[in-house]
XYZ file of C-alpha atoms in Angstrom:
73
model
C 5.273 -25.680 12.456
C 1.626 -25.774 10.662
C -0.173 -22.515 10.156
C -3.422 -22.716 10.508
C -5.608 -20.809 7.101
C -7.024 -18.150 10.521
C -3.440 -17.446 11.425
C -2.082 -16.988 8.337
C -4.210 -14.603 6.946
C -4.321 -12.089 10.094
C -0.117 -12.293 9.685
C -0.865 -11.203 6.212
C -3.367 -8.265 6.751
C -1.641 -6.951 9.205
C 1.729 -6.791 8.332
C 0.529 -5.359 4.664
C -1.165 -2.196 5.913
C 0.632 1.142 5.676
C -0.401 4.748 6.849
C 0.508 7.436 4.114
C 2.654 10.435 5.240
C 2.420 12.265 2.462
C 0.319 13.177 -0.587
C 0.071 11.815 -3.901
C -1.654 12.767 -6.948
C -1.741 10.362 -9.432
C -0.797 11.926 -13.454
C -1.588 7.921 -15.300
C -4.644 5.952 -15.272
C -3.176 3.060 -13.228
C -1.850 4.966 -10.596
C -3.823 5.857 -7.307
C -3.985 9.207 -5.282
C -3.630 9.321 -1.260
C -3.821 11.900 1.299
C -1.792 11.768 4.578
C -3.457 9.441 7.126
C -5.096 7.365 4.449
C -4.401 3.470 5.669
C -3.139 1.280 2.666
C -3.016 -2.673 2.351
C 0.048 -2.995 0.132
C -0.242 -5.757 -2.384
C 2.579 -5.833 -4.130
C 5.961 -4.057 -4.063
C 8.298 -3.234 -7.100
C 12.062 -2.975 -7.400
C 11.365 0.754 -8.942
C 9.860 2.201 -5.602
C 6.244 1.845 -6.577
C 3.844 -0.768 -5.159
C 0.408 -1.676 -5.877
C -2.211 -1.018 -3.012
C -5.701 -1.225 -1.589
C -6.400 2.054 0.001
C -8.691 1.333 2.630
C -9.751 4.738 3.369
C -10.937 5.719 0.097
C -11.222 1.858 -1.590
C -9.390 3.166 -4.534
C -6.433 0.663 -5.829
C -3.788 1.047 -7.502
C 0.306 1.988 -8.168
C 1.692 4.609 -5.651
C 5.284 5.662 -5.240
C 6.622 4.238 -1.430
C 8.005 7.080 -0.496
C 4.604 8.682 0.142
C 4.986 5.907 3.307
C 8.207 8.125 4.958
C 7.998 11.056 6.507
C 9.716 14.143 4.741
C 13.587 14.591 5.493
């Protein structure tokens, strides 16, 4: 089937954005902070269990560990 452009990029918003559970505070200059609630468009996601991120709350980017996206055990 063709895509149109329109379809294609709501698929990709939507299925990119993430709701943080828990806090972060970033320690290097590439990484990002988040608070729990912030909503996050997730750009890119690495083998090490960080992933690179819009953070549409605050409009911050940058590298945030994944786990911040579960809830705590």
């Amino acid at each position: 089937g063709h895509y149109t452009t329109e379809t294609f990029v709501t698929a990709q918003t939507s299925a990119g954005v993430e709701t943080v559970c828990r806090p972060f505070v970033p320690t290097k200059q590439d990484e990002m902070g988040v608070q729990p609630g912030d909503t996050l468009q997730v750009l890119t996601r690495y083998d090490d269990g960080w992933a690179y991120a819009e953070n549409r709350t605050s409009g911050a980017r940058g590298l945030f560990p994944l786990n911040c996206l579960r809830m705590a055990d």
